[in-house]
Amino acid sequence: GAGVSQTPSNKVTEKGKYVELRCDPISGHTALYWYRQSLGQGPEFLIYFQGTGAADDSGLPNDRFFAVRPEGSVSTLKIQRTERGDSAVYLCASRDRMNTGELFFGEGSRLTVL
Amino acid sequence: GENVEQHPSTLSVQEGDSAVIKCTYSDSASNYFPWYKQELGKGPQLIIDIRSNVGEKKDQRIAVTLNKTAKHFSLHITETQPEDSAVYFCAASFGNTPLVFGKGTRLSVIA
């Protein structure tokens, strides 16, 4: 698999539940980004990692959202006490160098909170 | 922070005609301006980008222009084909800051 892989592709949960979304970036890509895309909108930045550390988490909407990348490869976005407003497509992207360059996106994880 | 505005939100053209999508940005420090194409159920895919040291870039039927003074940039698609139908996003960033995206333009090419 040469591309960015995201699982699950679809997740339906109930309000108040905990959710984890996984991203497997392109091998060797050191920078990893999480974006959220609501219906009819552009991707909105959440957080990005350079290696294992979060270089910028200014886009996380509140403390219910958290992300990790413990070994500098796979990343997990964690959402606690989900709310209906969290429903969106969560996109992961990676790039091969920290400075400006092409972002390679996965197909996203569609989260629906009932 | 950066703010990117994109127009129009929807665009319909006849096959073979040209399509133009325009974006403005607010942060004069931004120096990288990519365009992404997103098909239904897929992630966005880069189609062309431009950096602030050039005013125009072309790749076959696709071209992008940048006016740094006015802080706007445009995507031009010539000889449109049905497979060009998708949602297009402009974006802007400076250095290693995350890309800020516009709200998208849904392009429909009518055969």
mmCIF file of C-alpha atoms in Angstrom:
data_model
loop_
_atom_site.group_PDB
_atom_site.id
_atom_site.type_symbol
_atom_site.label_atom_id
_atom_site.label_comp_id
_atom_site.label_asym_id
_atom_site.label_seq_id
_atom_site.Cartn_x
_atom_site.Cartn_y
_atom_site.Cartn_z
ATOM 1 C CA GLY A 1 0.000 0.000 0.000
ATOM 2 C CA ALA A 2 1.573 3.201 -1.148
ATOM 3 C CA GLY A 3 -1.032 5.634 0.117
ATOM 4 C CA VAL A 4 -2.260 6.988 3.444
ATOM 5 C CA SER A 5 -4.546 4.445 5.090
ATOM 6 C CA GLN A 6 -7.332 5.396 7.489
ATOM 7 C CA THR A 7 -9.513 3.099 9.582
ATOM 8 C CA PRO A 8 -12.372 2.750 10.103
ATOM 9 C CA SER A 9 -13.796 4.223 6.918
ATOM 10 C CA ASN A 10 -17.131 4.674 8.672
ATOM 11 C CA LYS A 11 -17.968 4.875 12.346
ATOM 12 C CA VAL A 12 -21.406 5.335 13.871
ATOM 13 C CA THR A 13 -21.558 5.957 17.594
ATOM 14 C CA GLU A 14 -23.878 7.294 20.233
ATOM 15 C CA LYS A 15 -23.525 10.626 21.936
ATOM 16 C CA GLY A 16 -21.211 10.390 24.923
ATOM 17 C CA LYS A 17 -19.185 7.462 23.647
ATOM 18 C CA TYR A 18 -15.412 7.335 23.088
ATOM 19 C CA VAL A 19 -13.999 6.979 19.565
ATOM 20 C CA GLU A 20 -10.571 6.241 18.115
ATOM 21 C CA LEU A 21 -9.618 6.897 14.495
ATOM 22 C CA ARG A 22 -6.410 5.495 13.069
ATOM 23 C CA CYS A 23 -4.069 6.817 10.392
ATOM 24 C CA ASP A 24 -1.198 4.941 8.771
ATOM 25 C CA PRO A 25 0.883 7.454 6.758
ATOM 26 C CA ILE A 26 3.052 6.849 3.743
ATOM 27 C CA SER A 27 6.206 5.055 4.817
ATOM 28 C CA GLY A 28 8.997 7.483 5.571
ATOM 29 C CA HIS A 29 6.790 10.562 5.833
ATOM 30 C CA THR A 30 7.795 12.399 8.984
ATOM 31 C CA ALA A 31 4.976 14.948 9.084
ATOM 32 C CA LEU A 32 1.405 13.812 9.751
ATOM 33 C CA TYR A 33 -1.701 16.025 9.781
ATOM 34 C CA TRP A 34 -5.278 15.609 10.969
ATOM 35 C CA TYR A 35 -8.037 17.681 9.392
ATOM 36 C CA ARG A 36 -11.803 17.649 9.875
ATOM 37 C CA GLN A 37 -14.205 18.184 6.987
ATOM 38 C CA SER A 38 -17.859 18.967 7.585
ATOM 39 C CA LEU A 39 -20.413 18.586 4.797
ATOM 40 C CA GLY A 40 -19.935 21.218 2.112
ATOM 41 C CA GLN A 41 -16.866 22.699 3.770
ATOM 42 C CA GLY A 42 -13.137 22.650 3.235
ATOM 43 C CA PRO A 43 -10.782 20.672 5.463
ATOM 44 C CA GLU A 44 -10.164 22.365 8.812
ATOM 45 C CA PHE A 45 -6.823 21.840 10.519
ATOM 46 C CA LEU A 46 -6.777 20.001 13.851
ATOM 47 C CA ILE A 47 -3.212 18.950 14.697
ATOM 48 C CA TYR A 48 0.071 18.022 13.099
ATOM 49 C CA PHE A 49 2.998 15.879 14.157
ATOM 50 C CA GLN A 50 6.617 16.099 13.217
ATOM 51 C CA GLY A 51 7.937 12.708 14.211
ATOM 52 C CA THR A 52 6.448 11.681 17.543
ATOM 53 C CA GLY A 53 5.693 15.136 18.887
ATOM 54 C CA ALA A 54 2.724 17.381 18.234
ATOM 55 C CA ALA A 55 4.245 20.405 16.508
ATOM 56 C CA ASP A 56 0.974 22.331 16.388
ATOM 57 C CA ASP A 57 -2.303 21.365 18.096
ATOM 58 C CA SER A 58 -3.948 24.763 17.821
ATOM 59 C CA GLY A 59 -6.812 23.410 15.729
ATOM 60 C CA LEU A 60 -8.146 20.945 18.298
ATOM 61 C CA PRO A 61 -11.587 22.336 19.197
ATOM 62 C CA ASN A 62 -11.522 21.413 22.909
ATOM 63 C CA ASP A 63 -9.991 19.006 25.422
ATOM 64 C CA ARG A 64 -12.246 16.140 24.316
ATOM 65 C CA PHE A 65 -9.949 15.755 21.304
ATOM 66 C CA PHE A 66 -6.503 14.230 21.615
ATOM 67 C CA ALA A 67 -4.049 12.635 19.202
ATOM 68 C CA VAL A 68 -0.925 10.544 19.576
ATOM 69 C CA ARG A 69 1.851 9.233 17.367
ATOM 70 C CA PRO A 70 3.999 7.224 19.779
ATOM 71 C CA GLU A 71 6.473 5.712 17.315
ATOM 72 C CA GLY A 72 6.495 8.427 14.707
ATOM 73 C CA SER A 73 4.440 6.470 12.198
ATOM 74 C CA VAL A 74 0.828 5.467 12.930
ATOM 75 C CA SER A 75 -1.329 8.109 14.602
ATOM 76 C CA THR A 76 -4.580 7.807 16.539
ATOM 77 C CA LEU A 77 -7.120 10.593 16.955
ATOM 78 C CA LYS A 78 -9.136 10.125 20.117
ATOM 79 C CA ILE A 79 -12.465 11.792 20.833
ATOM 80 C CA GLN A 80 -14.012 11.545 24.289
ATOM 81 C CA ARG A 81 -17.670 12.096 25.195
ATOM 82 C CA THR A 82 -18.663 12.513 21.562
ATOM 83 C CA GLU A 83 -21.263 15.101 20.629
ATOM 84 C CA ARG A 84 -23.524 15.301 17.564
ATOM 85 C CA GLY A 85 -21.476 18.278 16.382
ATOM 86 C CA ASP A 86 -18.417 16.037 16.088
ATOM 87 C CA SER A 87 -20.012 14.312 13.088
ATOM 88 C CA ALA A 88 -17.721 14.896 10.103
ATOM 89 C CA VAL A 89 -15.117 13.250 7.910
ATOM 90 C CA TYR A 90 -11.757 13.130 9.648
ATOM 91 C CA LEU A 91 -8.920 13.315 7.126
ATOM 92 C CA CYS A 92 -5.329 12.332 7.710
ATOM 93 C CA ALA A 93 -2.468 13.499 5.509
ATOM 94 C CA SER A 94 1.281 13.061 5.444
ATOM 95 C CA ARG A 95 4.192 14.754 3.709
ATOM 96 C CA ASP A 96 7.810 13.810 3.317
ATOM 97 C CA ARG A 97 9.392 16.943 4.679
ATOM 98 C CA MET A 98 8.474 19.487 7.278
ATOM 99 C CA ASN A 99 8.470 22.499 5.031
ATOM 100 C CA THR A 100 5.945 23.236 2.303
ATOM 101 C CA GLY A 101 5.245 20.431 -0.091
ATOM 102 C CA GLU A 102 2.483 18.135 -1.267
ATOM 103 C CA LEU A 103 0.133 16.742 1.347
ATOM 104 C CA PHE A 104 -1.017 13.199 0.611
ATOM 105 C CA PHE A 105 -4.488 12.596 2.021
ATOM 106 C CA GLY A 106 -6.193 9.389 3.027
ATOM 107 C CA GLU A 107 -9.820 8.736 2.120
ATOM 108 C CA GLY A 108 -10.978 9.772 5.563
ATOM 109 C CA SER A 109 -12.986 8.308 8.415
ATOM 110 C CA ARG A 110 -16.633 9.338 8.387
ATOM 111 C CA LEU A 111 -17.847 9.755 11.958
ATOM 112 C CA THR A 112 -21.566 9.926 12.723
ATOM 113 C CA VAL A 113 -22.663 10.676 16.267
ATOM 114 C CA LEU A 114 -26.315 9.843 16.894
ATOM 115 C CA GLY B 1 -4.324 33.715 11.342
ATOM 116 C CA GLU B 2 -4.750 33.047 7.659
ATOM 117 C CA ASN B 3 -8.204 33.188 6.075
ATOM 118 C CA VAL B 4 -8.909 31.896 2.569
ATOM 119 C CA GLU B 5 -12.050 32.856 0.651
ATOM 120 C CA GLN B 6 -13.053 30.909 -2.470
ATOM 121 C CA HIS B 7 -15.558 31.720 -5.231
ATOM 122 C CA PRO B 8 -17.809 30.531 -6.707
ATOM 123 C CA SER B 9 -19.174 27.777 -4.490
ATOM 124 C CA THR B 10 -20.678 26.011 -7.508
ATOM 125 C CA LEU B 11 -19.815 26.227 -11.192
ATOM 126 C CA SER B 12 -21.389 24.523 -14.198
ATOM 127 C CA VAL B 13 -19.744 24.608 -17.616
ATOM 128 C CA GLN B 14 -20.299 22.912 -20.934
ATOM 129 C CA GLU B 15 -17.768 20.309 -21.945
ATOM 130 C CA GLY B 16 -14.921 21.981 -23.807
ATOM 131 C CA ASP B 17 -15.419 25.362 -22.150
ATOM 132 C CA SER B 18 -13.047 26.889 -19.603
ATOM 133 C CA ALA B 19 -13.567 27.077 -15.838
ATOM 134 C CA VAL B 20 -12.086 29.665 -13.498
ATOM 135 C CA ILE B 21 -12.063 29.496 -9.694
ATOM 136 C CA LYS B 22 -10.793 32.391 -7.602
ATOM 137 C CA CYS B 23 -9.379 32.633 -4.086
ATOM 138 C CA THR B 24 -8.219 35.427 -1.850
ATOM 139 C CA TYR B 25 -6.038 35.140 1.221
ATOM 140 C CA SER B 26 -5.469 37.454 4.152
ATOM 141 C CA ASP B 27 -1.924 36.800 5.409
ATOM 142 C CA SER B 28 0.654 38.551 3.235
ATOM 143 C CA ALA B 29 3.311 36.205 4.640
ATOM 144 C CA SER B 30 1.743 33.181 2.909
ATOM 145 C CA ASN B 31 4.040 31.853 0.203
ATOM 146 C CA TYR B 32 2.609 28.503 -0.894
ATOM 147 C CA PHE B 33 -0.698 28.096 -2.738
ATOM 148 C CA PRO B 34 -1.825 24.598 -3.746
ATOM 149 C CA TRP B 35 -5.033 23.466 -5.419
ATOM 150 C CA TYR B 36 -6.652 20.168 -4.514
ATOM 151 C CA LYS B 37 -9.302 18.121 -6.304
ATOM 152 C CA GLN B 38 -11.672 15.976 -4.274
ATOM 153 C CA GLU B 39 -13.874 13.327 -5.836
ATOM 154 C CA LEU B 40 -16.843 11.825 -4.023
ATOM 155 C CA GLY B 41 -15.769 9.588 -1.145
ATOM 156 C CA LYS B 42 -12.083 10.320 -1.676
ATOM 157 C CA GLY B 43 -9.488 12.457 0.013
ATOM 158 C CA PRO B 44 -8.274 15.679 -1.633
ATOM 159 C CA GLN B 45 -5.519 15.231 -4.224
ATOM 160 C CA LEU B 46 -3.015 17.896 -5.258
ATOM 161 C CA ILE B 47 -3.399 18.975 -8.888
ATOM 162 C CA ILE B 48 -1.131 22.007 -9.067
ATOM 163 C CA ASP B 49 0.636 24.431 -6.742
ATOM 164 C CA ILE B 50 2.427 27.744 -6.979
ATOM 165 C CA ARG B 51 4.905 29.524 -4.774
ATOM 166 C CA SER B 52 5.113 33.236 -4.211
ATOM 167 C CA ASN B 53 8.240 33.720 -6.304
ATOM 168 C CA VAL B 54 6.328 33.078 -9.548
ATOM 169 C CA GLY B 55 3.196 34.616 -11.019
ATOM 170 C CA GLU B 56 1.911 31.790 -13.177
ATOM 171 C CA LYS B 57 2.304 28.045 -13.602
ATOM 172 C CA LYS B 58 0.815 25.724 -16.187
ATOM 173 C CA ASP B 59 0.439 21.972 -16.441
ATOM 174 C CA GLN B 60 -1.349 20.803 -19.599
ATOM 175 C CA ARG B 61 -4.989 21.998 -19.283
ATOM 176 C CA ILE B 62 -4.529 23.448 -15.806
ATOM 177 C CA ALA B 63 -2.968 26.773 -14.905
ATOM 178 C CA VAL B 64 -2.713 28.836 -11.750
ATOM 179 C CA THR B 65 -2.033 32.562 -11.469
ATOM 180 C CA LEU B 66 -0.950 34.493 -8.393
ATOM 181 C CA ASN B 67 -1.246 38.203 -7.667
ATOM 182 C CA LYS B 68 0.681 38.847 -4.457
ATOM 183 C CA THR B 69 -0.186 42.531 -4.354
ATOM 184 C CA ALA B 70 -3.905 41.844 -4.413
ATOM 185 C CA LYS B 71 -3.517 38.626 -2.424
ATOM 186 C CA HIS B 72 -5.482 36.495 -4.797
ATOM 187 C CA PHE B 73 -4.844 33.437 -6.915
ATOM 188 C CA SER B 74 -6.896 31.613 -9.511
ATOM 189 C CA LEU B 75 -7.250 28.172 -11.071
ATOM 190 C CA HIS B 76 -7.934 27.930 -14.779
ATOM 191 C CA ILE B 77 -9.045 24.702 -16.444
ATOM 192 C CA THR B 78 -9.280 24.749 -20.225
ATOM 193 C CA GLU B 79 -11.064 22.303 -22.547
ATOM 194 C CA THR B 80 -13.030 20.874 -19.637
ATOM 195 C CA GLN B 81 -14.001 17.213 -19.681
ATOM 196 C CA PRO B 82 -16.647 15.316 -17.679
ATOM 197 C CA GLU B 83 -13.908 13.766 -15.544
ATOM 198 C CA ASP B 84 -12.995 17.253 -14.334
ATOM 199 C CA SER B 85 -16.268 17.260 -12.369
ATOM 200 C CA ALA B 86 -15.326 17.325 -8.667
ATOM 201 C CA VAL B 87 -14.898 19.703 -5.738
ATOM 202 C CA TYR B 88 -11.837 21.936 -5.957
ATOM 203 C CA PHE B 89 -10.135 23.528 -2.953
ATOM 204 C CA CYS B 90 -7.566 26.288 -2.824
ATOM 205 C CA ALA B 91 -5.247 26.607 0.158
ATOM 206 C CA ALA B 92 -2.493 28.814 1.522
ATOM 207 C CA SER B 93 0.347 28.511 3.999
ATOM 208 C CA PHE B 94 3.636 30.044 5.082
ATOM 209 C CA GLY B 95 6.706 27.959 5.761
ATOM 210 C CA ASN B 96 5.758 24.891 7.764
ATOM 211 C CA THR B 97 2.427 26.224 9.029
ATOM 212 C CA PRO B 98 -0.546 23.962 8.231
ATOM 213 C CA LEU B 99 -2.471 24.602 5.043
ATOM 214 C CA VAL B 100 -5.608 26.723 5.401
ATOM 215 C CA PHE B 101 -8.269 25.677 2.894
ATOM 216 C CA GLY B 102 -11.063 27.538 1.186
ATOM 217 C CA LYS B 103 -14.614 26.209 1.357
ATOM 218 C CA GLY B 104 -14.470 24.595 -2.045
ATOM 219 C CA THR B 105 -16.026 24.910 -5.493
ATOM 220 C CA ARG B 106 -18.216 22.173 -6.897
ATOM 221 C CA LEU B 107 -17.490 22.015 -10.620
ATOM 222 C CA SER B 108 -19.928 20.234 -12.923
ATOM 223 C CA VAL B 109 -18.916 19.671 -16.541
ATOM 224 C CA ILE B 110 -21.974 19.015 -18.679
ATOM 225 C CA ALA B 111 -21.448 16.743 -21.659
#
